[in-house]
Coordinates of N, CA and C in Angstrom, one line a residue:
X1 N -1.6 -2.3 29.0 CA -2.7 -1.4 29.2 C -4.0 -2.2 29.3
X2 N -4.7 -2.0 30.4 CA -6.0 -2.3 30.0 C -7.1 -1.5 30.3
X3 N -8.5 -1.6 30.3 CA -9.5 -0.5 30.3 C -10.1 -0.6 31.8
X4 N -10.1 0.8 31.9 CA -11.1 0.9 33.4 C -12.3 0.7 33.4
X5 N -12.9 0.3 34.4 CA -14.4 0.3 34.1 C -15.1 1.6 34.5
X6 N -14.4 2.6 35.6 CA -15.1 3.4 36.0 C -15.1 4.9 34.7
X7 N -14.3 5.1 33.9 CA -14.0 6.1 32.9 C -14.2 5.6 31.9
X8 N -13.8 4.3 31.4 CA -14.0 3.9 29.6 C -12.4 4.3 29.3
X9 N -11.5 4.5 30.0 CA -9.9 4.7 29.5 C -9.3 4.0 29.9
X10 N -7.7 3.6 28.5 CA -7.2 3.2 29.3 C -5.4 3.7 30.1
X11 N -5.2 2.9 31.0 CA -4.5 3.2 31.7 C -3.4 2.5 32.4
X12 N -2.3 2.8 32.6 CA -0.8 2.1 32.9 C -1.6 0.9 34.3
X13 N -0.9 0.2 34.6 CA -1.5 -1.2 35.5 C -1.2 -0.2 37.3
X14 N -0.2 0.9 36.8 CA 0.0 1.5 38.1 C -1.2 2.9 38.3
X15 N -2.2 3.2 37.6 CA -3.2 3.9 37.7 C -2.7 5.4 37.7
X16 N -1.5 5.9 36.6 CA -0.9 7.1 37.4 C -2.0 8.5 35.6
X17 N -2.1 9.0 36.7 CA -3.0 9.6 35.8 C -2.2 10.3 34.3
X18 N -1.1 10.6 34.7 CA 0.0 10.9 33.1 C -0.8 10.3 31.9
X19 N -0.6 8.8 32.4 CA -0.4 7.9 30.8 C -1.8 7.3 30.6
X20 N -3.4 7.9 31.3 CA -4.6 7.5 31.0 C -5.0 8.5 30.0
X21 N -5.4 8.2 28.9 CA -5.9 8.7 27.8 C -6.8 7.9 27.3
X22 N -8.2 7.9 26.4 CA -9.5 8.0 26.0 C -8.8 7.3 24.2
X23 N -7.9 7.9 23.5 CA -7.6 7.5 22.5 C -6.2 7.3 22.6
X24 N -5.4 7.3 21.2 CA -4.3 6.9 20.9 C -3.6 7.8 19.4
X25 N -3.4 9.1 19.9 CA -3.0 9.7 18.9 C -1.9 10.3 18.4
X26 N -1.4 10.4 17.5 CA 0.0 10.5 16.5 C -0.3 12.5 16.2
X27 N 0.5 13.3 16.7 CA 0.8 14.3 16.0 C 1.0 13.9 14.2
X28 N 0.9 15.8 14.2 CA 0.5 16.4 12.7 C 1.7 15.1 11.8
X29 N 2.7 15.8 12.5 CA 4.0 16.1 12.4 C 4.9 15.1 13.0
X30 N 5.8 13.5 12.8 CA 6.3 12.7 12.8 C 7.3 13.5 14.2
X31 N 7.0 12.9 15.4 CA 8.1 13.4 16.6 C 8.8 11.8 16.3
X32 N 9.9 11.6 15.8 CA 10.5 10.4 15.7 C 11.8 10.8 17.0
X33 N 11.3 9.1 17.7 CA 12.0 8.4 18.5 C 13.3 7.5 17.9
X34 N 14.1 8.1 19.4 CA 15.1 6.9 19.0 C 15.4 5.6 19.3
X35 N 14.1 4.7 20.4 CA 13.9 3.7 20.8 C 13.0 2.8 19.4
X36 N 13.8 2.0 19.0 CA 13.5 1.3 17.8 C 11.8 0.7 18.4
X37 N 11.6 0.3 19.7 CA 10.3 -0.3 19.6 C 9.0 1.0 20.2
X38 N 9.3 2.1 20.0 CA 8.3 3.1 20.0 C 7.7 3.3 18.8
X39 N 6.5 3.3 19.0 CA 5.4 3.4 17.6 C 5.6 5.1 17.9
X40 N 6.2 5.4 16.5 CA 6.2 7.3 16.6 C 5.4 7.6 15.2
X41 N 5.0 6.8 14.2 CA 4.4 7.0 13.2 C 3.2 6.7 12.1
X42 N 1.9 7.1 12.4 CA 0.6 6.6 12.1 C 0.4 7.8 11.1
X43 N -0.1 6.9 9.5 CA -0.8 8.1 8.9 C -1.4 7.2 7.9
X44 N -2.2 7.8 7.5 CA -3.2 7.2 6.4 C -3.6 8.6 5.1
X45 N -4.0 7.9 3.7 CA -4.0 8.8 2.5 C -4.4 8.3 1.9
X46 N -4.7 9.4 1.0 CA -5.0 8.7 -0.6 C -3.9 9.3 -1.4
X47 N -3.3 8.3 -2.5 CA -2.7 9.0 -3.8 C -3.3 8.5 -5.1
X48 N -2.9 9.4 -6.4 CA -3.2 8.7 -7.3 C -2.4 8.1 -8.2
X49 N -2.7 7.0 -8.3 CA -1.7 6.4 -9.6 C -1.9 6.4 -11.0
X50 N -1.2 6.5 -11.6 CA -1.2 6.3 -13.2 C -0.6 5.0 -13.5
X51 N -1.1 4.4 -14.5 CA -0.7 3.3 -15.3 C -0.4 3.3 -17.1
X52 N 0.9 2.6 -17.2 CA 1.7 3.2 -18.0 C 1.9 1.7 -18.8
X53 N 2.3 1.4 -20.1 CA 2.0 0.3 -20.6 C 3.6 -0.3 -21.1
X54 N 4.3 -0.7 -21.4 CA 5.3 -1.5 -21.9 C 6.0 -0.8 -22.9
X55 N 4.6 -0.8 -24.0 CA 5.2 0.1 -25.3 C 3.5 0.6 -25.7
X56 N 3.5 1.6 -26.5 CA 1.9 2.2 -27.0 C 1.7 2.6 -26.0
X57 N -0.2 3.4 -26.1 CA -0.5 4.6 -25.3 C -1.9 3.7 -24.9
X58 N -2.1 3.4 -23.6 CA -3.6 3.4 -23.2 C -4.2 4.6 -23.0
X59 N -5.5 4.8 -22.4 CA -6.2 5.9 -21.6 C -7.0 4.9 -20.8
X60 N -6.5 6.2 -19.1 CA -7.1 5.5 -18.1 C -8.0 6.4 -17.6
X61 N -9.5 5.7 -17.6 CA -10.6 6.6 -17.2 C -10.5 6.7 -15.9
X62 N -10.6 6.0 -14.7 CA -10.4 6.9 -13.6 C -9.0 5.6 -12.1
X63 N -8.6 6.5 -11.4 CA -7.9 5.6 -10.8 C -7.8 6.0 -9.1
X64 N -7.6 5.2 -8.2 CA -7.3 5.7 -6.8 C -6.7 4.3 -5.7
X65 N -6.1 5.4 -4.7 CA -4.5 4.5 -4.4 C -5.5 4.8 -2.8
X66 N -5.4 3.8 -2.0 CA -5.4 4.7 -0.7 C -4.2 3.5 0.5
X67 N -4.0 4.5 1.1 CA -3.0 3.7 2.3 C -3.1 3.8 3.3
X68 N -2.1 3.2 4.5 CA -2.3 3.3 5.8 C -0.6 3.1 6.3
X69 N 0.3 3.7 6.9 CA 1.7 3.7 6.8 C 1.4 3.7 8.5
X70 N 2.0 2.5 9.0 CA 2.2 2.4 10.3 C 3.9 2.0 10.7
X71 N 4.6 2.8 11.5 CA 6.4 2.4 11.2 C 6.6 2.6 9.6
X72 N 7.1 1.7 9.8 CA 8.3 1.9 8.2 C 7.3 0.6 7.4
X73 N 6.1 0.3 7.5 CA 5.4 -0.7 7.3 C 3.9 0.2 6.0
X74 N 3.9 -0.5 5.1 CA 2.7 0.6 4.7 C 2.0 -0.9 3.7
X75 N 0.4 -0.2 4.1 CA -0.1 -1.1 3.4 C -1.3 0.0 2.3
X76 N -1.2 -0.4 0.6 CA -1.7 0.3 -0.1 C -2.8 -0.6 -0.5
X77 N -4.0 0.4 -1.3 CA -4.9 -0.2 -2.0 C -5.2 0.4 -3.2
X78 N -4.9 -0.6 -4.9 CA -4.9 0.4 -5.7 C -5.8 -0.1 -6.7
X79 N -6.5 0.7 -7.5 CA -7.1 0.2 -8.6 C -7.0 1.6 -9.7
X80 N -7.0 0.5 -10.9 CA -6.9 1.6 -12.1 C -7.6 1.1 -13.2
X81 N -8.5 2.0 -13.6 CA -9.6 1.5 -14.9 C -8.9 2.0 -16.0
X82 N -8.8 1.0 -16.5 CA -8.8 1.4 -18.8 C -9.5 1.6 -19.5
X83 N -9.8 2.4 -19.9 CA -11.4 2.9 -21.3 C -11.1 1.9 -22.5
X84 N -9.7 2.5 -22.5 CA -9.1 2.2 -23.9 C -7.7 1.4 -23.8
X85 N -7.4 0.3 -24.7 CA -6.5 -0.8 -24.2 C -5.2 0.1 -25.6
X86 N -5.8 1.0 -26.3 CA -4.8 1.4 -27.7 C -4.3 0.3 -28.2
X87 N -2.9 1.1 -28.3 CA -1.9 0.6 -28.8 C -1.0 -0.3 -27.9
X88 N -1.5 -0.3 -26.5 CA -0.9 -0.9 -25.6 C -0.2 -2.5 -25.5
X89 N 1.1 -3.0 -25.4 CA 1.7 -3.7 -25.1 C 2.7 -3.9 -24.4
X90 N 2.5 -5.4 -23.6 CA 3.8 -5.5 -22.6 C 3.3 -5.6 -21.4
X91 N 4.5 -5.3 -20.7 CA 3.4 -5.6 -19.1 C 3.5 -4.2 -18.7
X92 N 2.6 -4.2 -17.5 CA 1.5 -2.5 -17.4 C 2.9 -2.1 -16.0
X93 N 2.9 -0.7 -15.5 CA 3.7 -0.4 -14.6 C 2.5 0.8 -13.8
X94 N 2.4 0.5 -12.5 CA 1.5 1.4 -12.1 C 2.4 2.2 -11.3
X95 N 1.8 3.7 -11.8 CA 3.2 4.7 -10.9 C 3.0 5.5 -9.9
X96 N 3.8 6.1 -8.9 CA 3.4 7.0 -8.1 C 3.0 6.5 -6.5
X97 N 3.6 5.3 -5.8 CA 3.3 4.7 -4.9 C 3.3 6.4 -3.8
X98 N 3.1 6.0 -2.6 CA 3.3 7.2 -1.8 C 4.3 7.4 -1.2
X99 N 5.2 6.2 -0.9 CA 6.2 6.2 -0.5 C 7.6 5.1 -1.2
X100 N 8.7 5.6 -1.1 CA 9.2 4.8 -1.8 C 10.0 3.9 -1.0
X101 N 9.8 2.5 -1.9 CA 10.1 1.1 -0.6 C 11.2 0.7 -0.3
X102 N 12.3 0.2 0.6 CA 13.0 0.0 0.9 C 14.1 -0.5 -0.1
X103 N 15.2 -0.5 -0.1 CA 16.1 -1.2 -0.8 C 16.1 -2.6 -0.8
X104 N 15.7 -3.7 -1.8 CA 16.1 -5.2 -1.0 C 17.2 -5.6 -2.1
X105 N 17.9 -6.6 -1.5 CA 19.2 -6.8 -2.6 C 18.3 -8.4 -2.6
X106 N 18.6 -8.4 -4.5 CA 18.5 -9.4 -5.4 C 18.6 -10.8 -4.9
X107 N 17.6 -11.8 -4.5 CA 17.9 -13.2 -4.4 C 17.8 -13.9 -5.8
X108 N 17.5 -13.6 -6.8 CA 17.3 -13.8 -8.2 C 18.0 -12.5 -9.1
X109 N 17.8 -13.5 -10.2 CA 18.3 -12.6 -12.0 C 17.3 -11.4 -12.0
X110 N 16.1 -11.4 -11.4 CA 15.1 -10.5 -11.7 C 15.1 -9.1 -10.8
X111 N 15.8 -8.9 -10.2 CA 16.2 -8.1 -9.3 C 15.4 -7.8 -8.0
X112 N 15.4 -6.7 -7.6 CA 14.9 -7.0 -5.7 C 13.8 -6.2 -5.5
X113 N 13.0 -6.7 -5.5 CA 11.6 -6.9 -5.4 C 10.7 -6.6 -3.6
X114 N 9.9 -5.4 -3.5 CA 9.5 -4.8 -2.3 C 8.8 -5.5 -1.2
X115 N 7.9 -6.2 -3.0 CA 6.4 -6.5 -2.1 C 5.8 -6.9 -3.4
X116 N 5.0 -8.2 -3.4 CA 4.3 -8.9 -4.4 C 2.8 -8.7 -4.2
X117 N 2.3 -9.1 -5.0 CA 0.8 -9.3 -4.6 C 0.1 -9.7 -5.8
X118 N -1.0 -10.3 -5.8 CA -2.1 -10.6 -7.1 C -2.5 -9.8 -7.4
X119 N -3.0 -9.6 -8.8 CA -3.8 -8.2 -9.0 C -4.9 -9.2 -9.8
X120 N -6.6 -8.7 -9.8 CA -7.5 -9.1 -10.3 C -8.0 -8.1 -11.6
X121 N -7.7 -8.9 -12.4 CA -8.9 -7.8 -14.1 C -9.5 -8.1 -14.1
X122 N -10.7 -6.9 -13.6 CA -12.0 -6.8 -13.2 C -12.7 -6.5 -14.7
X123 N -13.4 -7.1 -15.1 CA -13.9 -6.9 -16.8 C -14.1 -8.0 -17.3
X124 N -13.4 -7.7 -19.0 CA -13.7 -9.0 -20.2 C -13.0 -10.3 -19.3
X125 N -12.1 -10.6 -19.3 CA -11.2 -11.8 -19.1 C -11.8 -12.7 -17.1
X126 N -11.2 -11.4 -16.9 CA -11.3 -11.7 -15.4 C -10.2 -12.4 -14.6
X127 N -9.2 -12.3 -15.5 CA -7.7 -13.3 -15.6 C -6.7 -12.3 -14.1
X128 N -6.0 -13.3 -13.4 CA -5.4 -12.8 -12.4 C -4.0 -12.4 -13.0
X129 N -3.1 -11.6 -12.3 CA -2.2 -11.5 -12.7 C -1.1 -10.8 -11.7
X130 N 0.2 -11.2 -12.0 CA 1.2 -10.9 -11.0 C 1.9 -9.2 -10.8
X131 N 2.1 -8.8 -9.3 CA 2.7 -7.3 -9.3 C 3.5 -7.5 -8.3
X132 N 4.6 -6.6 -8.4 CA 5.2 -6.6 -7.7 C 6.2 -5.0 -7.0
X133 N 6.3 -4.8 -6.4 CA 6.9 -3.3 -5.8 C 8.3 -3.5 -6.5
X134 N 8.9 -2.4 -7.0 CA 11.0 -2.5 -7.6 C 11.3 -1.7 -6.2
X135 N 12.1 -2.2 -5.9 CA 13.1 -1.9 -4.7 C 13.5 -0.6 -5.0
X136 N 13.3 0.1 -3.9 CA 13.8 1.8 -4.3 C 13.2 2.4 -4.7
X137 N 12.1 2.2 -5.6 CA 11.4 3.0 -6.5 C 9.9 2.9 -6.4
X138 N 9.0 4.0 -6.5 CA 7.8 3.7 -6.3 C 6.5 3.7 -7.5
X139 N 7.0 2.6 -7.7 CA 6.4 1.3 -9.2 C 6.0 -0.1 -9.1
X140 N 4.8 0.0 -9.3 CA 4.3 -1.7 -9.7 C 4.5 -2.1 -10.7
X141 N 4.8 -3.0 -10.9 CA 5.3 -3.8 -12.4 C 4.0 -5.2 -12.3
X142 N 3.0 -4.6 -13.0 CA 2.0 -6.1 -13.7 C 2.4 -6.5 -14.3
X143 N 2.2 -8.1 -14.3 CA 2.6 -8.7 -15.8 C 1.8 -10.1 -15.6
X144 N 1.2 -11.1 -16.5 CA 1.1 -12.4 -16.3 C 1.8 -13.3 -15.6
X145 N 1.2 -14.2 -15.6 CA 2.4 -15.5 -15.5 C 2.8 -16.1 -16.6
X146 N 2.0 -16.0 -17.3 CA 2.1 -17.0 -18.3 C 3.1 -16.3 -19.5
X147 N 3.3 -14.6 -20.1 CA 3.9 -14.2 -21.2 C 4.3 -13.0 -20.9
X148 N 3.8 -12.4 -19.8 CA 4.2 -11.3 -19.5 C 3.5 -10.3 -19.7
X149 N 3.1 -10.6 -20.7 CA 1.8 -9.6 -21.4 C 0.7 -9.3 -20.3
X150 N 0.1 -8.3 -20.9 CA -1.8 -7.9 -20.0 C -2.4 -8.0 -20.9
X151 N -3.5 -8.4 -20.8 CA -4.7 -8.6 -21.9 C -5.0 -6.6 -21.9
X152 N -4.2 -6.1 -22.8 CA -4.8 -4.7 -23.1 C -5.9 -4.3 -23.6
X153 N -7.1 -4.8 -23.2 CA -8.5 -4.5 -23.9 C -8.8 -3.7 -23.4
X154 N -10.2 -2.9 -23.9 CA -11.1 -1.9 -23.5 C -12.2 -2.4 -22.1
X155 N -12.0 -1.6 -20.9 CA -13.0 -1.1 -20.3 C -12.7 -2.5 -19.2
X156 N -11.1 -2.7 -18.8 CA -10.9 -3.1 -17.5 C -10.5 -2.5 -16.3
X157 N -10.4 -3.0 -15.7 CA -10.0 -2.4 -14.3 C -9.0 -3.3 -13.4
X158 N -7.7 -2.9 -12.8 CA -6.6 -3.7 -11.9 C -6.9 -3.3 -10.7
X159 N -7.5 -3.9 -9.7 CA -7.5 -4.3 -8.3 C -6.2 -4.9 -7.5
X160 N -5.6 -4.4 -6.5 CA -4.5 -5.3 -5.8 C -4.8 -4.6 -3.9
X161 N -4.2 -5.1 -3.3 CA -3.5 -4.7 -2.6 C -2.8 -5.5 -1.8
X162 N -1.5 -4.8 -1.1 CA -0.5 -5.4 -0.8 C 0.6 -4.5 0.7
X163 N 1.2 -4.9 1.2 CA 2.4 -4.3 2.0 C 3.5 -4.0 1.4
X164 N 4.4 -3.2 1.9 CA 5.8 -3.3 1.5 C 6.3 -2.3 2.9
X165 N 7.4 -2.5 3.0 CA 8.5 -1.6 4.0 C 8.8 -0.2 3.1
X166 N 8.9 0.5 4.0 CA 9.4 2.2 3.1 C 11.1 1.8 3.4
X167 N 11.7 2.6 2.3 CA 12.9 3.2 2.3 C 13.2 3.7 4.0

């Protein structure tokens, strides 16, 4: 495809007026193709996540997820503030992805794993820390490098984002 100059659209190299269109748009409603290399699926959202602690109770003052799912490809962006770090220990599990990620089978003891990414605690410490997608399921699992633990204090915030493949 490339663009005309006389309309601003673009249009097949054979100029057939069918396939000249102005934009590029995806119905409400998923028309899925059976030609593996047809893009039949564009959508973007917000969800919310909750974050859940090891063992003990935090409180999370406010949180928001947003995505962009293009194919079976989706890329999220999440962050979740803590007021209160409680009773909190362990590593943190952030829940409620929007879609749930593909199955991958285990190259390690640790099981199979979606999609990784850094996460930054935005606050006291400011200490980085590791996340990762659980295969099948739509959960992040934070944890350190170093013990596994999160610095559960008052009045941080987890920044990440990352890809993973949907189920």
């Amino acid at each position: 495809f490339f663009s005309s100059r006389r309309r601003h659209t673009r249009c097949s190299r054979d100029w057939s007026s069918d396939v000249c269109s102005s934009d590029l748009a995806f119905p409400a409603t998923q028309s899925a193709s059976t030609d593996a290399n047809t893009l039949d699926d564009y959508e973007e959202g917000t969800w919310t996540p909750t974050m859940t602690s090891g063992s003990g109770t935090i409180t999370t003052q406010s949180s928001y997820g947003y995505y962009t799912k293009i194919g079976n490809s989706v890329t999220v962006l999440v962050a979740v503030a803590i007021s209160n770090g409680g009773t909190a220990s362990g590593v943190g599990t952030i829940n409620g992805l929007p879609f749930t990620p593909q199955t991958v089978t285990s190259l390690s003891s640790g099981g199979g794993r979606a999609a990784t990414a850094s996460f930054r605690e935005d606050g006291l410490t400011g200490n980085w820390y590791f996340g990762y997608v659980i295969s099948n399921n739509t959960q992040i699992v934070v944890s350190s490098s170093t013990n596994g633990a999160l610095s559960w204090t008052n009045n941080v915030c987890y920044v990440a984002s990352f890809v993973y493949r949907t189920a």
